[in-house]
Amino acid sequence: MSLSLSLNAQFVVKGKVTDKSNNEPLPGVTVSLQGSSSGTSTSSTGTYSITLPNGNGALVFSNVGYSNQTIKVNGKQSIDVQLAAGLTPSLSEVVVVGYGTQRKKDLTGAVGQVKATQLENENPSSVQDVLRGNVSGLNISQTNSASAKGGGDLLVRGKSSINAGTSPLIVVDGVIYYGQLSDINPNDISTIDVLKDASSAAVFGAKSASGVVLITTKKGTSDEPQITLNSNVGYGEVANNETLYDGPGFVSWRTDVQNSRFIDHSPYEYDDPRNLPSDVSLDDWLAYDNSSGDPVDVWLTRLGMRPVEIANYKDGITTNWYDMMFQKGFRQDHTISLSGKKNDVSYYMSVGYTNNEGVIVGDEFTTLRTRLNLEGKISKYLSVGINMQFADRDESSVPVNWGQMVNSSPYGKLYNDDTATFRDSPNDDLGNNSNPFLDIAYTSRLQKTNSLFGTLYAKGELPAGFSYQVNFTPHFDFYRYFNGVSADHPSYRVRKGIATRTDRTTYDWQIDNILKWDRTFGEHKFNVTLLANAEKYQSWETQVDNEGFDPNDNLSYHNIGAGIKPIAKSDDQVSTGNALMARLNYTLMERYLLTLSYRRDGYSAFGQGNRTADFPAVAVGWLFTNEKFMENATWLNSGKLRFSWGINGNRDIGRYVALSELTTGKYQYITPGGEVIPVSQLWVSRMSNPGLQWEKTTSYNIGFDFSVLNNRLGGSIDVYEKSTSDLLIKRSLPTVIGFDDVMANLGEVQNRGLEVTLNSTNINRKNFSWRTTASFWLNRNKIVHLYGPVNVLDAEGKVIGQVENDDPDNKWFIGHDLSEIWNQKILGIWQADEAEQASEYGVFPGDFKVEDVDGDKKYSDADRQFMGFTTPRFQWTLRNEFTLFRDFDVSFMLYSSWGQKATYNEAKNNRGFQDRQNSYTFPYWTPDNPINDYARLYSSNGGASFDVYRETSFIRLNNVSLAYSLPENIVKRATFESAKIYVNVTNAALYAPDWDYWDPEFRNRNDEGEISTAIPPRYYTLGVNVTF
Amino acid sequence: MSLFNSDDSIKLSVMKSLLKYILFISAAFAGILVMQGCKKSWLDPEPLSFFSPSNAYQDAEGMRAALVACARNARIEYYGDNPPILTEMLFSEVSVDGTTDKSGPAQDLNLLITPDNASEFDDADHAKIGWYWKEGYRAIKYANTVITRIDDAKYESAEERNAILGAAYFHRALRYYRLVHQFGDVPAVMKEYSEPKLDFFSVKRDVILQKMKEDLEFAQEWVPDAVNKGEVSKGAVSHLLTKVNLALGNFDDAITSATNVIDGGGYALMREPFGATKKNVIWDLHRPENKSIAENKEGLYMIIDRFGDGGYYTGTTTLTGGMRVMRNAIPYWGSNINTPTGKKGTNDGTSGDLDLVQSDLIGRGIGRCRPTPYSQFDIWDDTSDLRHAEGNWMRMEDLAYNEPQLKQSNDPSYLKPLQLHNASGGLLCKDTIRSWFEWPQYKLYVPDDENNPMQGGHTDWYLFRLAETYLLRAEAYFWKGDLASAATDINEVRTRAGAAETTADQVNMGMILDERARELFYEEPRKTELTRIAYLFALTGQAAENGKTYSLENFSDNNYYYDRIIAKNAFYRDGIHTIHGDQYTISPYHVLWPVPTDAIQANSNGIVNQNKGYTGYERNVPALDQIPED
């Protein structure tokens, strides 16, 4: 073996690192040999010891919030260093790029980095929380984030696909991760890097078009074993309340409902008979419908109130449904970790337990997560390691059906007359109103997922600057969903209970072979990475449903066979992929940077002949401050220009969408003998597309990184253009063909944008420092092509030209934003003096006045117009961090989106059955309240199919946190390394000038276009972080 | 290290080398796996849990499974909440949409029946026009799968092949018969497409019908009568052929094909009490337990719906819980009905302190299918008619005030029959459209063991029944002027129900339509049949009973369809308003429905014609007069 290049001598350097301003020792400073990834960090007393191959080279000392120092070793065995505090992230920091790391200085692409350790005081409870508002160009929706589980969907630099997925690729510790983000404990995260431009992401080829998020977990560094305990408790509550009518408010609202609904009602017919004006006698009033008896009974019956409501009204009993739906949900999260590095072994292990109650009664999420990162050096040239995480996720909770609170009358009843069992319907109106507690009371559910994700790797140093690494990455997911609804539930009473059992096992694996070559020849630095990868995904799912349990359903889903209507289903899937990748990083004279990469990907979901595709990328960088002519420009500490181009792919579609599929199902025939026989049906439910291929995104990125004023102000500016072609699109077909659509590659979508990030150290004194990070970004989206040109024919059928058609069915228009609203436009409300014009459209005063563009008195596509966007026009974030008296850290973070619109059909005041339920207290039009933005109660849409839109621009104060680090003398006495107490508030405040219904960001639209509103939570947390 | 002697240290180094060796081997193994990954076959997709056309349609079993898809598709028309058949009914004389508490339901047809709405709405609150278009062509696709692939599969005999092909022809013809009378000229898709096609054009109605006639004549020859209920029978084929013959104006052929059914030997009108109930023949005929038994000779083509088939998957949702006919067609009697003292009088719950659970007798109706005065009163002039007899037919007065609160307050009305007016003539029902009407209990009462309160559970349904064959032949005789033969056929149906015989001099089209309304409520696609008849008046120029004659020239402006509805349906005629202020309206152009916008838009390289009266009509090109080859 030719390992004779081995290093004979070893050279040990020791020393101490202190803060320049006060001579206090600095713990946790990274000490590394320049140009190498190995290093150590200083102990609690600021001392370090590092073993070098020889006495040459230079040591780099870096620490968060301090400017780096580089000191040549020159044979010295003791080097003490003083670091100057307060200088913001420097270009020497290391960022993770695909299949390796790079100094920020050498980057040619657009990469955003978040140091999770810096956010400890804010106690992020999910990966999404770590990222939210901290990376420009990355949007994280509040979808699902309202639940106890938390979360949200990630979107990098705008939506580039129409029907394929747009979630970025997740990479954990260098390997692609297909699991759930919620299985990663945020406490285990060291840094997250987001690759935004094509060149950076291109090394992930076919999976990278939506960006790449690289998560790096913590590793052991210190010689001494370190135990860290992070423990916090807190609670969540509803952040913005939305009021419902109380008892008296409900009755007066219902009066107005009936007045609006019964157009031709008699004077005061629906008003309180005890307060009639003098010109309407009680007898006249009763005579309207020939009533007799108690006028109050008559009145309330006219209002549609049910006997139970009338009785409670008379007794003055109301029920506050709202307060019963929401709670102060207790939350706790505890993680303990052990880490260290001894001789040739580094280790990090942690176990974390999270139990969150949601703000909705009954909502709960529990997870237990463990992680083991272990690396051992078995020889000077060979290391083996394992990174393994296990998570046990429990999502069994059944929340209260809070949507029913609007349907439940304040005069309804929670319980039956026995005061113990839940009333089927609080208002005794089963058709519209069910008791919000029924689901909790009668559902038993087990919904658990166990996942195991790990990488086993070996990496070896080879001669001549080569190194080789092999990863084997298995991922298991075991999912169980068992649900039983008891026969005591009124909706399932006659069905004698229903139950379902779903089991799904997923197993996917990947193998990476990575060969690297890292060499410097004088002014030329080369770094080459070669990759060969294979992967396979397999899943097996079984679902059994049953109902009609006999003799009873006490065993629920535990004995699924006891029912009389079993339905069994299964779905197994498999897909395979492979990849080859090569990348060259070349640096000339520490000034000129070049990155070339090329990847070939294969995936089984695509059509025959199109299963592989190639993804090249090029990027260059120029560190112009290293040029001679810049030597005198001392105000500019560093400056770099970057340019990149590349092609990324998207394969995020179903595994079999290229194939024709037959759907099966059951039907019955009756034999001449009268016997019922089950028969199977088969029909083609999906049209095949043998030519289906990758979606390709070609992007340009120009970036500028700078640092000025003695490194006190730094930042970067990026502009980009992304063009996505061969869009994976569910293309609409003429329905006469029998298919609604077919998955196809069509068209082109363009995204263009600007991202600016600034970091500054505003004040840096001994007892007070203030740092600010701000970012601003915008993205513009445009459909360039859809289905290609078609011939235009004249009357004789001759081709007279070509035209490319829009897709009005899907509301996609060439030259317009994917998110552009095309709809009928509201001009206001028909007012009382416009009754005649309103009647031409079949509507009445108080209904929305919809613009009739072509004046034909009918509403059609001809009346639709472009009316703004559902995505933001620009976004910004602002983070401020203060350190007071060295022991107090205070920070707050704001983020903001502007210009986006959402539907607000609540303004139509015609949802549900207003004559049978309660309502939120929306404004409404009446002849006496002739407003122009909300319709009358129970309004009519007429022949128009319009939506009401409102802007949802907002500024959110997303986090305020305060941390206190215990002074060293106290800590030392208690034998701690360090101890910190923190408090923080998440979603502390919201400013939304044009929106007044729950929270605009929690307004979700699913793929089917259905709108849902989630309850916005606010969290208060108190925690400690102790290191032993 | 002092713990080790030199031997140990050697061992250790050997072990280390060994470990390295093992690791190297593993790494190489991983490399081999990756090499494996580079092989071409590595990327071949492997469908595990679904069939593909090539491995399914290879024998008669596969082809029959494709026919099951057609049969199952036919069921949705009658199934679930606001089943599409109600839309056929509200575009006629027999009913209107009674959902009065919001705007959206098809009441103001002039306002709401637009190509956009047809395209956009397929929910319970709207007319199901888009559903008929989309599901019609889906079923045509299912049938075309069989027709296109008929010779790809292996059969026992030519008879087997032809019977399967004939059944597929039946299903295709059934949908086209409906589509051309709902939408007029439509694209004629006659084969299975396995790749996108975007240049369809509309084909003339009679061209499509002529092709269907030929197909059905083939099917009539090969499809047997000895089949399971739920499958296509010869009788069903001939019955449909009769309708197609009538639609084409081939009255002699219509008489022949109808006679094939009537005299075919397999079918007969039920005339005596029978089956598991043996109450009276009309009641027995429509009981869920009797519809598909061998003793019942009246059903020609049955929709099968029994408990336990796993629901119907429509493509987006799974429908369970049966037909829901009681929910749809029984009054919303649990609300809006007061006692003479002004208290809420009725309760449609099933639990609590109810002494009388009326929901167990009639379910919890919501009055969506609101019969007109025509179908409730005008056509019932014969007191001996079993179809309107007490017990079979329900009136509101047959129900009682059952709200428990009345008992507690000692209200004198408690458990007394409902009243529409109080002693002084005041109206006691707040919404007589939705909550107060009469209904044929013998058809709508379907016990429900899945929904609480009952909504109408699982039951088979007659799609084609011999009684209609008689009425179709009567119609053919009428068009030929043979009124005596027409009267004879009508009397077969009348006398079976115990009604008095009619005479030749009373026979006219309106009178035949009255008999259809009496016999085929909630069974026949009323709008389709009215439009077919309107076409015949326009085609023949024969004077209608109202004295008018019609022409195809101005079919959408002046037709028998509209005149008939305005004459008989008081809601549309008088422009009645709902309590929500919406007005019932209809226009002559509603004789044809709007083609849904999405059907036109997605066909970007061709033109599917829009009907006159609707937006987009001006883009039309002349409909093709032959069926295109591709």
PDB file of N, CA and C in Angstrom, chain A residues 261 290 292 306-307 495 513 572 576-578 611 656 662 666-668 670 681-682 684 731 735 738 740 790 844 858 861 913 916 938, chain B residues 34 37 42-44 46 49 51 65 72 101 103 133 138 141 198 229 304 306 332 335 341 405 422 426 449-450 579-581 601 605 613:
ATOM      1  N   ARG A 261     -83.767  37.873   4.729  1.00  0.00           N
ATOM      2  CA  ARG A 261     -84.082  36.654   3.997  1.00  0.00           C
ATOM      3  C   ARG A 261     -85.516  36.675   3.479  1.00  0.00           C
ATOM      4  N   ASN A 290    -101.035  34.431  12.120  1.00  0.00           N
ATOM      5  CA  ASN A 290    -102.160  33.882  12.870  1.00  0.00           C
ATOM      6  C   ASN A 290    -101.719  33.139  14.121  1.00  0.00           C
ATOM      7  N   SER A 292    -101.005  32.539  18.145  1.00  0.00           N
ATOM      8  CA  SER A 292    -101.577  32.855  19.445  1.00  0.00           C
ATOM      9  C   SER A 292    -100.561  32.420  20.485  1.00  0.00           C
ATOM     10  N   ARG A 306     -85.104  26.924  17.925  1.00  0.00           N
ATOM     11  CA  ARG A 306     -85.692  25.630  18.262  1.00  0.00           C
ATOM     12  C   ARG A 306     -86.147  25.647  19.714  1.00  0.00           C
ATOM     13  N   PRO A 307     -87.020  24.713  20.086  1.00  0.00           N
ATOM     14  CA  PRO A 307     -87.524  24.703  21.461  1.00  0.00           C
ATOM     15  C   PRO A 307     -86.418  24.752  22.505  1.00  0.00           C
ATOM     16  N   ARG A 495     -75.060   2.439  12.101  1.00  0.00           N
ATOM     17  CA  ARG A 495     -74.066   1.620  11.402  1.00  0.00           C
ATOM     18  C   ARG A 495     -73.284   0.756  12.382  1.00  0.00           C
ATOM     19  N   ASN A 513     -21.044   6.746  -3.497  1.00  0.00           N
ATOM     20  CA  ASN A 513     -19.593   6.573  -3.556  1.00  0.00           C
ATOM     21  C   ASN A 513     -19.011   7.915  -3.972  1.00  0.00           C
ATOM     22  N   ASP A 572     -48.913  -0.994  -2.932  1.00  0.00           N
ATOM     23  CA  ASP A 572     -47.472  -1.151  -2.821  1.00  0.00           C
ATOM     24  C   ASP A 572     -46.808  -0.359  -3.941  1.00  0.00           C
ATOM     25  N   THR A 576     -36.953   3.473  -8.421  1.00  0.00           N
ATOM     26  CA  THR A 576     -35.501   3.366  -8.370  1.00  0.00           C
ATOM     27  C   THR A 576     -34.888   4.586  -9.037  1.00  0.00           C
ATOM     28  N   GLY A 577     -33.673   4.870  -8.640  1.00  0.00           N
ATOM     29  CA  GLY A 577     -32.976   5.989  -9.254  1.00  0.00           C
ATOM     30  C   GLY A 577     -31.483   5.770  -9.177  1.00  0.00           C
ATOM     31  N   ASN A 578     -30.757   6.516  -9.980  1.00  0.00           N
ATOM     32  CA  ASN A 578     -29.309   6.479  -9.879  1.00  0.00           C
ATOM     33  C   ASN A 578     -28.746   7.809 -10.343  1.00  0.00           C
ATOM     34  N   ARG A 611     -35.689   8.199 -19.154  1.00  0.00           N
ATOM     35  CA  ARG A 611     -35.476   7.929 -17.735  1.00  0.00           C
ATOM     36  C   ARG A 611     -34.219   8.589 -17.193  1.00  0.00           C
ATOM     37  N   TYR A 656     -45.982   6.480 -10.654  1.00  0.00           N
ATOM     38  CA  TYR A 656     -46.478   5.734 -11.809  1.00  0.00           C
ATOM     39  C   TYR A 656     -47.280   6.604 -12.778  1.00  0.00           C
ATOM     40  N   LEU A 662     -55.548   1.126 -14.406  1.00  0.00           N
ATOM     41  CA  LEU A 662     -56.940   0.704 -14.335  1.00  0.00           C
ATOM     42  C   LEU A 662     -57.387   0.759 -12.888  1.00  0.00           C
ATOM     43  N   LYS A 666     -65.928  -2.360  -6.627  1.00  0.00           N
ATOM     44  CA  LYS A 666     -66.948  -3.400  -6.514  1.00  0.00           C
ATOM     45  C   LYS A 666     -68.303  -2.906  -7.003  1.00  0.00           C
ATOM     46  N   TYR A 667     -69.057  -3.840  -7.547  1.00  0.00           N
ATOM     47  CA  TYR A 667     -70.456  -3.596  -7.879  1.00  0.00           C
ATOM     48  C   TYR A 667     -71.170  -4.907  -7.611  1.00  0.00           C
ATOM     49  N   GLN A 668     -72.475  -4.885  -7.806  1.00  0.00           N
ATOM     50  CA  GLN A 668     -73.199  -6.119  -7.517  1.00  0.00           C
ATOM     51  C   GLN A 668     -74.136  -6.450  -8.664  1.00  0.00           C
ATOM     52  N   ILE A 670     -77.456  -9.396  -9.409  1.00  0.00           N
ATOM     53  CA  ILE A 670     -78.359 -10.331  -8.741  1.00  0.00           C
ATOM     54  C   ILE A 670     -78.587 -11.480  -9.719  1.00  0.00           C
ATOM     55  N   GLN A 681     -65.191  -4.178 -11.149  1.00  0.00           N
ATOM     56  CA  GLN A 681     -65.152  -3.325 -12.341  1.00  0.00           C
ATOM     57  C   GLN A 681     -63.715  -2.940 -12.638  1.00  0.00           C
ATOM     58  N   LEU A 682     -63.470  -2.602 -13.857  1.00  0.00           N
ATOM     59  CA  LEU A 682     -62.146  -2.157 -14.300  1.00  0.00           C
ATOM     60  C   LEU A 682     -62.354  -1.009 -15.257  1.00  0.00           C
ATOM     61  N   VAL A 684     -60.172   2.473 -17.159  1.00  0.00           N
ATOM     62  CA  VAL A 684     -58.915   3.188 -17.322  1.00  0.00           C
ATOM     63  C   VAL A 684     -59.067   4.550 -16.673  1.00  0.00           C
ATOM     64  N   ARG A 731     -52.281  18.331 -17.717  1.00  0.00           N
ATOM     65  CA  ARG A 731     -52.865  19.074 -18.811  1.00  0.00           C
ATOM     66  C   ARG A 731     -54.338  18.725 -18.956  1.00  0.00           C
ATOM     67  N   THR A 735     -63.187  16.969 -22.097  1.00  0.00           N
ATOM     68  CA  THR A 735     -63.806  15.922 -21.276  1.00  0.00           C
ATOM     69  C   THR A 735     -64.408  14.816 -22.127  1.00  0.00           C
ATOM     70  N   GLY A 738     -62.941  11.404 -22.104  1.00  0.00           N
ATOM     71  CA  GLY A 738     -63.168  10.518 -20.968  1.00  0.00           C
ATOM     72  C   GLY A 738     -62.137  10.664 -19.869  1.00  0.00           C
ATOM     73  N   ASP A 740     -60.009  13.653 -17.578  1.00  0.00           N
ATOM     74  CA  ASP A 740     -59.972  15.092 -17.283  1.00  0.00           C
ATOM     75  C   ASP A 740     -58.638  15.689 -17.681  1.00  0.00           C
ATOM     76  N   VAL A 790     -50.812  26.629 -32.013  1.00  0.00           N
ATOM     77  CA  VAL A 790     -51.731  25.874 -32.873  1.00  0.00           C
ATOM     78  C   VAL A 790     -52.069  26.751 -34.076  1.00  0.00           C
ATOM     79  N   PHE A 844     -80.602  41.711  -5.376  1.00  0.00           N
ATOM     80  CA  PHE A 844     -81.310  42.719  -4.615  1.00  0.00           C
ATOM     81  C   PHE A 844     -80.337  43.703  -3.981  1.00  0.00           C
ATOM     82  N   LYS A 858     -75.285  39.146 -18.311  1.00  0.00           N
ATOM     83  CA  LYS A 858     -74.968  37.797 -17.847  1.00  0.00           C
ATOM     84  C   LYS A 858     -73.513  37.783 -17.438  1.00  0.00           C
ATOM     85  N   ASP A 861     -66.912  34.287 -18.753  1.00  0.00           N
ATOM     86  CA  ASP A 861     -65.481  34.588 -18.814  1.00  0.00           C
ATOM     87  C   ASP A 861     -65.223  35.993 -19.348  1.00  0.00           C
ATOM     88  N   PHE A 913     -76.200  27.990   6.917  1.00  0.00           N
ATOM     89  CA  PHE A 913     -77.634  28.222   7.044  1.00  0.00           C
ATOM     90  C   PHE A 913     -77.849  29.207   8.175  1.00  0.00           C
ATOM     91  N   ARG A 916     -80.316  28.916  10.997  1.00  0.00           N
ATOM     92  CA  ARG A 916     -80.244  27.787  11.920  1.00  0.00           C
ATOM     93  C   ARG A 916     -78.952  27.758  12.712  1.00  0.00           C
ATOM     94  N   TYR A 938     -77.423  36.628   4.260  1.00  0.00           N
ATOM     95  CA  TYR A 938     -78.030  35.676   3.324  1.00  0.00           C
ATOM     96  C   TYR A 938     -78.062  36.234   1.912  1.00  0.00           C
TER      97      TYR A 938
ATOM     98  N   VAL B  34     -23.861   0.142  -6.822  1.00  0.00           N
ATOM     99  CA  VAL B  34     -24.054   1.321  -7.651  1.00  0.00           C
ATOM    100  C   VAL B  34     -23.933   0.955  -9.123  1.00  0.00           C
ATOM    101  N   GLY B  37     -26.932  -0.267 -10.175  1.00  0.00           N
ATOM    102  CA  GLY B  37     -27.816   0.868 -10.388  1.00  0.00           C
ATOM    103  C   GLY B  37     -27.633   1.507 -11.755  1.00  0.00           C
ATOM    104  N   TRP B  42     -32.473  -1.360 -14.237  1.00  0.00           N
ATOM    105  CA  TRP B  42     -32.620  -0.819 -12.883  1.00  0.00           C
ATOM    106  C   TRP B  42     -33.724   0.235 -12.825  1.00  0.00           C
ATOM    107  N   LEU B  43     -33.872   0.965 -13.917  1.00  0.00           N
ATOM    108  CA  LEU B  43     -34.817   2.078 -13.912  1.00  0.00           C
ATOM    109  C   LEU B  43     -36.189   1.710 -14.480  1.00  0.00           C
ATOM    110  N   ASP B  44     -36.419   0.435 -14.771  1.00  0.00           N
ATOM    111  CA  ASP B  44     -37.735   0.063 -15.290  1.00  0.00           C
ATOM    112  C   ASP B  44     -38.779   0.164 -14.176  1.00  0.00           C
ATOM    113  N   GLU B  46     -42.044  -0.561 -11.942  1.00  0.00           N
ATOM    114  CA  GLU B  46     -42.628  -1.831 -11.544  1.00  0.00           C
ATOM    115  C   GLU B  46     -43.970  -1.561 -10.870  1.00  0.00           C
ATOM    116  N   SER B  49     -49.529  -2.582  -7.614  1.00  0.00           N
ATOM    117  CA  SER B  49     -50.875  -2.684  -7.041  1.00  0.00           C
ATOM    118  C   SER B  49     -51.988  -2.235  -7.976  1.00  0.00           C
ATOM    119  N   PHE B  51     -53.773  -2.728 -12.128  1.00  0.00           N
ATOM    120  CA  PHE B  51     -53.757  -3.383 -13.434  1.00  0.00           C
ATOM    121  C   PHE B  51     -53.469  -2.367 -14.519  1.00  0.00           C
ATOM    122  N   ALA B  65     -65.533  -7.089 -16.863  1.00  0.00           N
ATOM    123  CA  ALA B  65     -65.199  -6.145 -15.791  1.00  0.00           C
ATOM    124  C   ALA B  65     -65.303  -4.703 -16.306  1.00  0.00           C
ATOM    125  N   ARG B  72     -71.981   0.386 -13.274  1.00  0.00           N
ATOM    126  CA  ARG B  72     -71.829   1.105 -12.019  1.00  0.00           C
ATOM    127  C   ARG B  72     -71.973   2.614 -12.243  1.00  0.00           C
ATOM    128  N   ASP B 101     -83.363  28.050   0.911  1.00  0.00           N
ATOM    129  CA  ASP B 101     -82.719  28.897   1.911  1.00  0.00           C
ATOM    130  C   ASP B 101     -81.421  29.527   1.442  1.00  0.00           C
ATOM    131  N   SER B 103     -79.165  31.133  -2.365  1.00  0.00           N
ATOM    132  CA  SER B 103     -79.140  31.230  -3.822  1.00  0.00           C
ATOM    133  C   SER B 103     -78.087  30.270  -4.319  1.00  0.00           C
ATOM    134  N   TRP B 133     -72.621  15.764 -18.662  1.00  0.00           N
ATOM    135  CA  TRP B 133     -71.653  15.830 -19.753  1.00  0.00           C
ATOM    136  C   TRP B 133     -70.449  14.946 -19.445  1.00  0.00           C
ATOM    137  N   ARG B 138     -67.543   9.789 -19.783  1.00  0.00           N
ATOM    138  CA  ARG B 138     -66.737   8.773 -19.097  1.00  0.00           C
ATOM    139  C   ARG B 138     -67.295   7.385 -19.385  1.00  0.00           C
ATOM    140  N   LYS B 141     -66.372   6.315 -22.644  1.00  0.00           N
ATOM    141  CA  LYS B 141     -64.997   5.793 -22.650  1.00  0.00           C
ATOM    142  C   LYS B 141     -64.953   4.345 -22.176  1.00  0.00           C
ATOM    143  N   LEU B 198     -57.164  17.059 -29.155  1.00  0.00           N
ATOM    144  CA  LEU B 198     -57.696  18.366 -28.747  1.00  0.00           C
ATOM    145  C   LEU B 198     -58.521  19.024 -29.838  1.00  0.00           C
ATOM    146  N   LYS B 229     -79.499  -9.711 -13.064  1.00  0.00           N
ATOM    147  CA  LYS B 229     -80.048  -8.361 -12.926  1.00  0.00           C
ATOM    148  C   LYS B 229     -78.871  -7.417 -12.681  1.00  0.00           C
ATOM    149  N   ILE B 304     -78.280  -1.749  -9.490  1.00  0.00           N
ATOM    150  CA  ILE B 304     -78.196  -2.547  -8.272  1.00  0.00           C
ATOM    151  C   ILE B 304     -77.501  -1.745  -7.181  1.00  0.00           C
ATOM    152  N   ARG B 306     -77.009  -2.595  -3.136  1.00  0.00           N
ATOM    153  CA  ARG B 306     -77.274  -3.324  -1.896  1.00  0.00           C
ATOM    154  C   ARG B 306     -76.187  -2.965  -0.900  1.00  0.00           C
ATOM    155  N   TYR B 332     -89.221  18.995   3.837  1.00  0.00           N
ATOM    156  CA  TYR B 332     -88.396  19.388   4.980  1.00  0.00           C
ATOM    157  C   TYR B 332     -89.359  19.623   6.139  1.00  0.00           C
ATOM    158  N   SER B 335     -88.941  21.273  10.077  1.00  0.00           N
ATOM    159  CA  SER B 335     -88.856  22.706  10.365  1.00  0.00           C
ATOM    160  C   SER B 335     -90.003  23.425   9.678  1.00  0.00           C
ATOM    161  N   THR B 341    -100.977  27.308  17.747  1.00  0.00           N
ATOM    162  CA  THR B 341    -100.601  28.276  18.779  1.00  0.00           C
ATOM    163  C   THR B 341     -99.283  28.974  18.451  1.00  0.00           C
ATOM    164  N   GLN B 405     -91.599  19.363  23.137  1.00  0.00           N
ATOM    165  CA  GLN B 405     -91.899  20.566  23.934  1.00  0.00           C
ATOM    166  C   GLN B 405     -93.403  20.833  23.995  1.00  0.00           C
ATOM    167  N   ASN B 422    -104.719  27.613  10.361  1.00  0.00           N
ATOM    168  CA  ASN B 422    -105.405  27.581  11.647  1.00  0.00           C
ATOM    169  C   ASN B 422    -106.884  27.902  11.439  1.00  0.00           C
ATOM    170  N   GLY B 426    -105.284  31.290   8.841  1.00  0.00           N
ATOM    171  CA  GLY B 426    -103.882  31.720   8.762  1.00  0.00           C
ATOM    172  C   GLY B 426    -102.965  30.561   8.423  1.00  0.00           C
ATOM    173  N   ASP B 449     -80.387   1.709   7.008  1.00  0.00           N
ATOM    174  CA  ASP B 449     -79.696   1.274   8.223  1.00  0.00           C
ATOM    175  C   ASP B 449     -78.298   1.863   8.327  1.00  0.00           C
ATOM    176  N   GLU B 450     -78.072   2.978   7.642  1.00  0.00           N
ATOM    177  CA  GLU B 450     -76.767   3.619   7.762  1.00  0.00           C
ATOM    178  C   GLU B 450     -76.849   5.058   8.251  1.00  0.00           C
ATOM    179  N   ILE B 579     -88.697  32.002  -0.345  1.00  0.00           N
ATOM    180  CA  ILE B 579     -88.579  32.912   0.791  1.00  0.00           C
ATOM    181  C   ILE B 579     -87.255  33.667   0.744  1.00  0.00           C
ATOM    182  N   HIS B 580     -86.293  33.159   0.010  1.00  0.00           N
ATOM    183  CA  HIS B 580     -85.016  33.840  -0.105  1.00  0.00           C
ATOM    184  C   HIS B 580     -85.056  34.913  -1.180  1.00  0.00           C
ATOM    185  N   GLY B 581     -86.194  35.013  -1.864  1.00  0.00           N
ATOM    186  CA  GLY B 581     -86.341  36.067  -2.862  1.00  0.00           C
ATOM    187  C   GLY B 581     -85.953  35.648  -4.253  1.00  0.00           C
ATOM    188  N   GLN B 601     -63.360  24.849 -23.586  1.00  0.00           N
ATOM    189  CA  GLN B 601     -62.041  25.475 -23.442  1.00  0.00           C
ATOM    190  C   GLN B 601     -60.889  24.495 -23.635  1.00  0.00           C
ATOM    191  N   ASN B 605     -57.948  22.928 -30.059  1.00  0.00           N
ATOM    192  CA  ASN B 605     -57.719  22.929 -31.507  1.00  0.00           C
ATOM    193  C   ASN B 605     -58.970  22.614 -32.324  1.00  0.00           C
ATOM    194  N   GLY B 613     -78.683  30.657 -27.090  1.00  0.00           N
ATOM    195  CA  GLY B 613     -79.202  31.175 -25.824  1.00  0.00           C
ATOM    196  C   GLY B 613     -78.123  31.310 -24.776  1.00  0.00           C
TER     197      GLY B 613
END
